[in-house]
Amino acid sequence: MVGIIMVNLPTPVGLSVAGYRTLIIVVMAIILIIFEPVPLPAVAMMMLILQVLMGIDTSNGVAQSFMSDAVFFIMGSLMLAVAIVSQGLDSRLALGIIKLTGNKTWKIIIGFIAISAFLSSFIGEHTVTAMMMPVGLTLVKNSGVDKRDTSKLAALLLFSIAYGSAMGSIGTPSGGGRNVIMLGYMKEFGVGNISYLQWMKYAYPMLLLEIPLAAIILWFTFKPKQLILDSAVRKLKVHVTKSGTLKGNQILTIIIFVFVFLGWVFFSAKVGLGIIALIGVFLYLAFGLIRWEDLNRNTNWGVIILFGAAVSIGLHMKDTGAALWVAETTIDWMKMISEDVSILRWIVAVVLTGLLTNLLSNAATVAVIGPIVLNMGGDPLEMGFSTAIASAFAYLTVVASPTCMIIHSSGLVQQSDYLRAGWKMFIMSVSVLYIVSNFW
Amino acid sequence: MLGFSQRSLTNFLFWATQKKWFLITMLVGTILILLPTPSGLTIEGYRIIIIVITALMMIITEPIPLPGIAFYIIVMEVVLGIGSPEQISKSFMNDAVFFIMGSLMLAVTIVQQGWDKRIALGIIRLTGNKTKNIIFGFTAISAILSSFIGEHTVAALMLPIVMTLIKYTSEDRNKVQGLSAVLLFAVAYGALIGSIGTPSGGGRNVIIMSYLREYGISISYLGWMAMAYPLVLIMIPIVSRILMTSFTPEYVHLDTGVRKLVVQVAKAPNLSGRDTVAAFIFLLVFLGWVFLSETLGLGTIALSGVLLYLIAGFVNWEDISRNTHWGVIILFGATISLGANIKSSGAALWLANQVIDIFGSIMEMFPFATDAIIVILTTTLANVLSSSATVAVLGPITLNMGPDTLHLGMVTALASAFGFFTAVAAPACTIVYSSGFVRAKDFLKAGWKVGTVSIVLVIIYANTFWSLFF
Amino acid sequence: MKFLIAVGSKEFSEPTLRVGLQVAKAFKAAVTIAYVGPKVSEFSSSQVRFTQERMEEWEFDRPGVEVLEWAFNFLAENNYITPTMVETGFPKNTLVQTSGSRSEVYLQGTVCENVNLILRNGDIIAELRDEVQRGGYDVTIIGGSQKRRMAHDLVQYIDSSIFIVNKYDKNKSYNLLLPVDDSMRSPKAVKFGARVAQAFDIKVNLITVSKTDTFGEGYTQASKRATKLMRRAGINHEHRFETGDPVTVIKKAAGNDHIIVMGASTKNPLFKFFTGSKPIKIMEDCQCPVLIVK
């Protein structure tokens, strides 16, 4: 409905017809994603179809803009994640953590956050959350008789997993699809070709700073009654030992993943992140470590389509000049409030991204905001990174990111808990980001 | 330690025997790469041909899952330096892939609407209870339906009807062997010949269209129908005739079977408003294909149809996600990318010239020899690969084999539908085979007749009808 | 104990099922009966699956279910499952899909612990191997096959013991042939053989074959132990010592009226792959059921 009204309005000054129409699609898509009257993939399809219908590009043009190395990368890394999870490495992981941390609750929390963050920076946040959640739940289940007694502990553990992996996902390009989208934009806009290692150099310090701070915040928000998780840890150990020793398949799984990672680090500039991820999937299939039926069923195809559509619309925002127009308009408005443009730019980029990412999916946020932010002026590299990092600040709502959804599905955390811990995390992250981006 | 190593050795051996074709393929690929490039061919062109050969070997023997082969193609294109990752990923996607995606999803939606009962009733009303008429009816309806909604959808819709009819005719399988074969093949072959009728009949047609467009030839939906539909109409009676003589049905009348089928179908609820809307949406998609495909692209229209069904709530995304074979979509993307690169690297032209060199003298002697070569080559490949993969790989080559590109392209597209010989050739054949009522050798028994007749028919048709009217 | 019985079709698998269940009964094992259907080309697998879903709407079973139903009837007739289960009939609706190409039904057993029926699709060796690894079965029972290669693959790649029910005729009386030597797996094979002999209540022919004229210390020790075990178990038995090529001797001794029980080869798998092993050769050549204990 809004779309139809907007189509009939006159095109704003300084914007081409095609650009205006692209913006209409963006606005419609955002509305649809927030209220979700139709499934997300349907929104993605609508974005593609409307681009053709409104004459922004030919169907072949749209089809080609839909596909890029980034989409291959997302597809590949989602499949890698499915393969890794299906090999049952999570119990092994649990043992490793417990061995490191001992049985003091506060140590376990730090361990959980650090491991989640570390892992998710390589294999993506939702995989890590999916792997870690059973571990956390086992601990909670075995630590107290009464459900009321353990509610704080449950929240503490689960949030440390969710927020840990959300923070971690900024660490490397493979941490999340949105990072790759941002990389793609940077290349398109001529900002430069950032390699895997360069990205890590920019983003990892931020991650390391956040881990202890997050642990402190969570600890004081949900202070648990159990300060030592003795029996729970013991039971977990027993459970893990039952699952036997490391099998050949699991070793092979890890080896292939390490190869893929090394490929990302050393060859990504030449071969492309997506192709390397696909090599990994190909190897898993060729070695028979995963069946295609499992991949077909467990890969989230809707997300891939959504990614493709988001990238496609992002490119068209740039090509039609819509992105530039929005960027200039926002800056003009902001000038009314304050004169210092550089700070303003930064605030707009970060805060806007942070807020949108809590409503939309983070990839969609980056896809939409990315082209605008890169057009705002200032150092595009810094702006781009700030946006990519800020898109991980999805702490406030259940729908903000897959990780939040996953821990909510356990039924042990309430919607209000997200706000309670989230706002502190949000402010902390924004300020850390500010410090890092200015002094690093 | 010894036990452990023995165990992993066994695992390795098992893997090697299961994947022996994969290993052989890799070996062949390596040897080919080490060989010098043939003269007249760029290094990229040679490498593309190596990828084609290895990929074809793996598709035929299926040592690793098909999507794995798709990833192999994409990866090798980048690794062997045929294009940058961005270029390859762009060549992976075009309107044809959207069309294949859209039509697979539409198939899921349409089959779920439960139109099969209605179709059953319709056929029976038209044909009465004479076996001869029923067979003709099934062939004709399958062909006409599949020309619009694609062979796989039709086979999925029609199989239950046929099976029910067989079951009600006689519970004893041995008594109705001929009848079941003839009816099941009527559905499968009907769907196959129908799929050439319009561009939306199969993904391969859309692939050929996009190749033709690269040569600057644009053919509309109606234009395609004008060229191909007469052939469908000619083939329907011929195929049903051949089937009737290949398998002798045990009954001349299917009285009891038809009566019971009508009773069961009559139990289905009447046409509700919901069904009307679902049919209406499909009609819209069809009209879109006919009138808007030039500007919007077939793929976009197919996706719009899926979107409408999703919005209207006739199907939910989980069903689509689960029942769509994403691997096939990825494989088609990969083969299309391969096709595009065969052309741009000059390998297509080189291969076409090789074929012309070999068959050059024959081609000059007989006027239709070029067509004959294309048809036979395409049909053969279509029977071992899938038809769409055949078109994607062969298309760029055949288009280079003569001056009249449109003619060559259409002949390739038509011939690729003739997957009559094997149970794996086309989804329609596999679906029928999966019922367990026909044996693999039945496909050869009926297939060679239908196949030969079709090949001859296409060659004559292409050189008379088209040259008269186009 | 867990037994896996692989059936191929209604026509040919009756002896396999009969013998398999009898053995399982002797061991009081949980039994899984698996039918592996043909592989579907992947181009059309989703469409085929989809069609099958439609077929269910029209009250047709998917291919393979009728084989399971036949197995169910066999179980019911021979009182392997509880009467209440028999009364309710084949629980078609409880056939649940547990993963991609695998579906199963649980039945309440009487003599055996539990009975599962499983339907799978794909390459038979790969599917059985996967099933054995997943379920941790002790014995896999399968009918004889025309293909020599298959016997080889079964012994080579399936991790459990394997019982090939080759040319079994329920009207013929069988004896048990138990080759004994000094190999690692021999004692286990002897124990197994004793249980099987008790189950079928048949005589055991122990045989020790040496390639040379003399019998080494290990051989005599092993055969003494075997005889003792048979005597204690109260099984009618007889012990022979022969010389010559083991495979030919055993083949000759077995004829077509013995069930052979022997230990698996302990040779290096790579070596076995290229040269084969005694059990594999015996299995390929003999006209009688063979149980290879791993």
CSV table of N, CA and C in Angstrom, one decimal, chain A residues 45 47-67 312 316, chain B residues 90 92-99 101 206 209-210 213 218 288-289 292-304:
chain,number,residue,atom,x,y,z
A,45,MET,N,12.0,-12.3,-3.0
A,45,MET,CA,11.5,-12.4,-4.4
A,45,MET,C,10.8,-11.2,-4.8
A,47,MET,N,11.5,-8.2,-3.9
A,47,MET,CA,12.5,-7.2,-4.3
A,47,MET,C,13.0,-7.4,-5.7
A,48,LEU,N,13.3,-8.7,-6.0
A,48,LEU,CA,13.8,-9.0,-7.4
A,48,LEU,C,12.8,-8.7,-8.4
A,49,ILE,N,11.5,-9.1,-8.2
A,49,ILE,CA,10.5,-8.9,-9.2
A,49,ILE,C,10.2,-7.5,-9.5
A,50,LEU,N,10.1,-6.7,-8.3
A,50,LEU,CA,9.8,-5.3,-8.5
A,50,LEU,C,10.9,-4.6,-9.3
A,51,GLN,N,12.1,-5.0,-9.0
A,51,GLN,CA,13.2,-4.3,-9.8
A,51,GLN,C,13.0,-4.4,-11.3
A,52,VAL,N,12.5,-5.6,-11.7
A,52,VAL,CA,12.2,-5.8,-13.1
A,52,VAL,C,11.0,-5.1,-13.5
A,53,LEU,N,9.9,-5.2,-12.7
A,53,LEU,CA,8.6,-4.6,-13.1
A,53,LEU,C,8.8,-3.1,-13.2
A,54,MET,N,9.5,-2.5,-12.3
A,54,MET,CA,9.6,-1.0,-12.3
A,54,MET,C,10.6,-0.5,-13.3
A,55,GLY,N,11.2,-1.5,-14.0
A,55,GLY,CA,12.1,-1.1,-15.1
A,55,GLY,C,13.4,-0.6,-14.7
A,56,ILE,N,13.9,-1.0,-13.5
A,56,ILE,CA,15.2,-0.5,-13.0
A,56,ILE,C,16.3,-1.2,-13.8
A,57,ASP,N,16.0,-2.5,-14.1
A,57,ASP,CA,17.0,-3.3,-14.9
A,57,ASP,C,16.2,-4.4,-15.6
A,58,THR,N,16.9,-5.0,-16.6
A,58,THR,CA,16.3,-6.1,-17.3
A,58,THR,C,16.4,-7.3,-16.4
A,59,SER,N,15.6,-8.4,-16.7
A,59,SER,CA,15.6,-9.5,-15.9
A,59,SER,C,16.9,-10.2,-15.8
A,60,ASN,N,17.6,-10.2,-16.9
A,60,ASN,CA,19.0,-10.8,-16.9
A,60,ASN,C,19.9,-9.9,-16.0
A,61,GLY,N,19.8,-8.6,-16.1
A,61,GLY,CA,20.6,-7.7,-15.3
A,61,GLY,C,20.4,-8.0,-13.8
A,62,VAL,N,19.1,-8.1,-13.5
A,62,VAL,CA,18.8,-8.3,-12.0
A,62,VAL,C,19.3,-9.7,-11.6
A,63,ALA,N,19.2,-10.7,-12.5
A,63,ALA,CA,19.6,-12.0,-12.1
A,63,ALA,C,21.1,-12.0,-11.9
A,64,GLN,N,21.9,-11.2,-12.7
A,64,GLN,CA,23.3,-11.2,-12.5
A,64,GLN,C,23.7,-10.4,-11.3
A,65,SER,N,23.0,-9.3,-11.0
A,65,SER,CA,23.3,-8.6,-9.8
A,65,SER,C,23.0,-9.4,-8.6
A,66,PHE,N,22.1,-10.3,-8.7
A,66,PHE,CA,21.7,-11.2,-7.6
A,66,PHE,C,22.8,-12.0,-7.1
A,67,MET,N,23.6,-12.5,-8.1
A,67,MET,CA,24.7,-13.4,-7.8
A,67,MET,C,26.0,-12.7,-7.7
A,312,SER,N,21.6,-7.3,-4.5
A,312,SER,CA,21.1,-6.8,-5.8
A,312,SER,C,20.5,-5.4,-5.6
A,316,HIS,N,21.9,-1.7,-7.0
A,316,HIS,CA,21.1,-0.8,-7.8
A,316,HIS,C,20.9,0.6,-7.1
B,90,LYS,N,28.7,-14.1,-11.8
B,90,LYS,CA,27.7,-13.4,-12.6
B,90,LYS,C,27.2,-14.3,-13.8
B,92,PHE,N,27.0,-17.4,-13.6
B,92,PHE,CA,26.2,-18.4,-13.0
B,92,PHE,C,24.7,-18.1,-13.0
B,93,MET,N,24.4,-16.9,-12.9
B,93,MET,CA,23.0,-16.5,-12.8
B,93,MET,C,22.5,-15.8,-14.0
B,94,ASN,N,21.4,-16.2,-14.5
B,94,ASN,CA,20.7,-15.4,-15.5
B,94,ASN,C,19.2,-15.7,-15.4
B,95,ASP,N,18.4,-15.2,-16.3
B,95,ASP,CA,17.0,-15.3,-16.2
B,95,ASP,C,16.6,-16.8,-16.2
B,96,ALA,N,17.4,-17.6,-17.0
B,96,ALA,CA,17.0,-19.0,-17.1
B,96,ALA,C,17.1,-19.7,-15.8
B,97,VAL,N,18.1,-19.4,-15.0
B,97,VAL,CA,18.2,-20.0,-13.7
B,97,VAL,C,17.0,-19.6,-12.8
B,98,PHE,N,16.7,-18.3,-12.8
B,98,PHE,CA,15.5,-17.9,-12.1
B,98,PHE,C,14.2,-18.7,-12.6
B,99,PHE,N,14.2,-18.9,-13.9
B,99,PHE,CA,13.1,-19.6,-14.4
B,99,PHE,C,13.0,-21.1,-13.9
B,101,MET,N,14.4,-22.2,-11.1
B,101,MET,CA,14.0,-22.1,-9.7
B,101,MET,C,12.5,-21.9,-9.6
B,206,VAL,N,14.3,-22.5,-22.0
B,206,VAL,CA,14.7,-21.1,-21.6
B,206,VAL,C,16.2,-20.9,-21.8
B,209,MET,N,16.8,-20.2,-25.3
B,209,MET,CA,16.4,-18.8,-25.6
B,209,MET,C,17.4,-17.8,-25.2
B,210,SER,N,18.0,-18.0,-24.0
B,210,SER,CA,19.0,-17.0,-23.6
B,210,SER,C,20.3,-17.1,-24.4
B,213,ARG,N,19.5,-15.3,-27.6
B,213,ARG,CA,19.6,-13.8,-27.4
B,213,ARG,C,21.0,-13.3,-27.5
B,218,SER,N,15.9,-12.8,-31.0
B,218,SER,CA,15.0,-12.8,-29.9
B,218,SER,C,13.7,-13.6,-30.4
B,288,GLY,N,1.2,-13.9,-18.4
B,288,GLY,CA,2.4,-13.2,-18.3
B,288,GLY,C,3.5,-13.7,-19.2
B,289,TRP,N,3.6,-15.0,-19.2
B,289,TRP,CA,4.6,-15.7,-20.1
B,289,TRP,C,4.4,-15.3,-21.6
B,292,LEU,N,4.3,-10.9,-21.7
B,292,LEU,CA,5.2,-10.0,-21.1
B,292,LEU,C,6.7,-10.6,-21.0
B,293,SER,N,6.8,-11.8,-21.6
B,293,SER,CA,8.1,-12.4,-21.3
B,293,SER,C,9.3,-11.7,-22.0
B,294,GLU,N,9.0,-11.0,-23.1
B,294,GLU,CA,10.1,-10.2,-23.7
B,294,GLU,C,10.6,-9.1,-22.8
B,295,THR,N,9.7,-8.4,-22.2
B,295,THR,CA,10.2,-7.3,-21.4
B,295,THR,C,10.7,-7.8,-20.0
B,296,LEU,N,9.9,-8.7,-19.4
B,296,LEU,CA,10.2,-9.0,-18.0
B,296,LEU,C,11.0,-10.3,-17.8
B,297,GLY,N,11.0,-11.1,-18.8
B,297,GLY,CA,11.8,-12.4,-18.7
B,297,GLY,C,10.9,-13.5,-18.1
B,298,LEU,N,11.1,-14.7,-18.6
B,298,LEU,CA,10.3,-15.8,-18.1
B,298,LEU,C,10.5,-16.1,-16.6
B,299,GLY,N,11.8,-16.0,-16.2
B,299,GLY,CA,12.1,-16.3,-14.9
B,299,GLY,C,11.4,-15.4,-13.9
B,300,THR,N,11.5,-14.1,-14.2
B,300,THR,CA,10.8,-13.1,-13.3
B,300,THR,C,9.3,-13.4,-13.1
B,301,ILE,N,8.7,-13.8,-14.2
B,301,ILE,CA,7.3,-14.1,-14.2
B,301,ILE,C,7.0,-15.3,-13.4
B,302,ALA,N,7.8,-16.4,-13.6
B,302,ALA,CA,7.7,-17.6,-12.8
B,302,ALA,C,7.8,-17.3,-11.3
B,303,LEU,N,8.8,-16.4,-10.9
B,303,LEU,CA,9.0,-16.1,-9.5
B,303,LEU,C,7.8,-15.3,-9.0
B,304,SER,N,7.2,-14.4,-9.9
B,304,SER,CA,6.1,-13.6,-9.4
B,304,SER,C,4.9,-14.6,-9.1
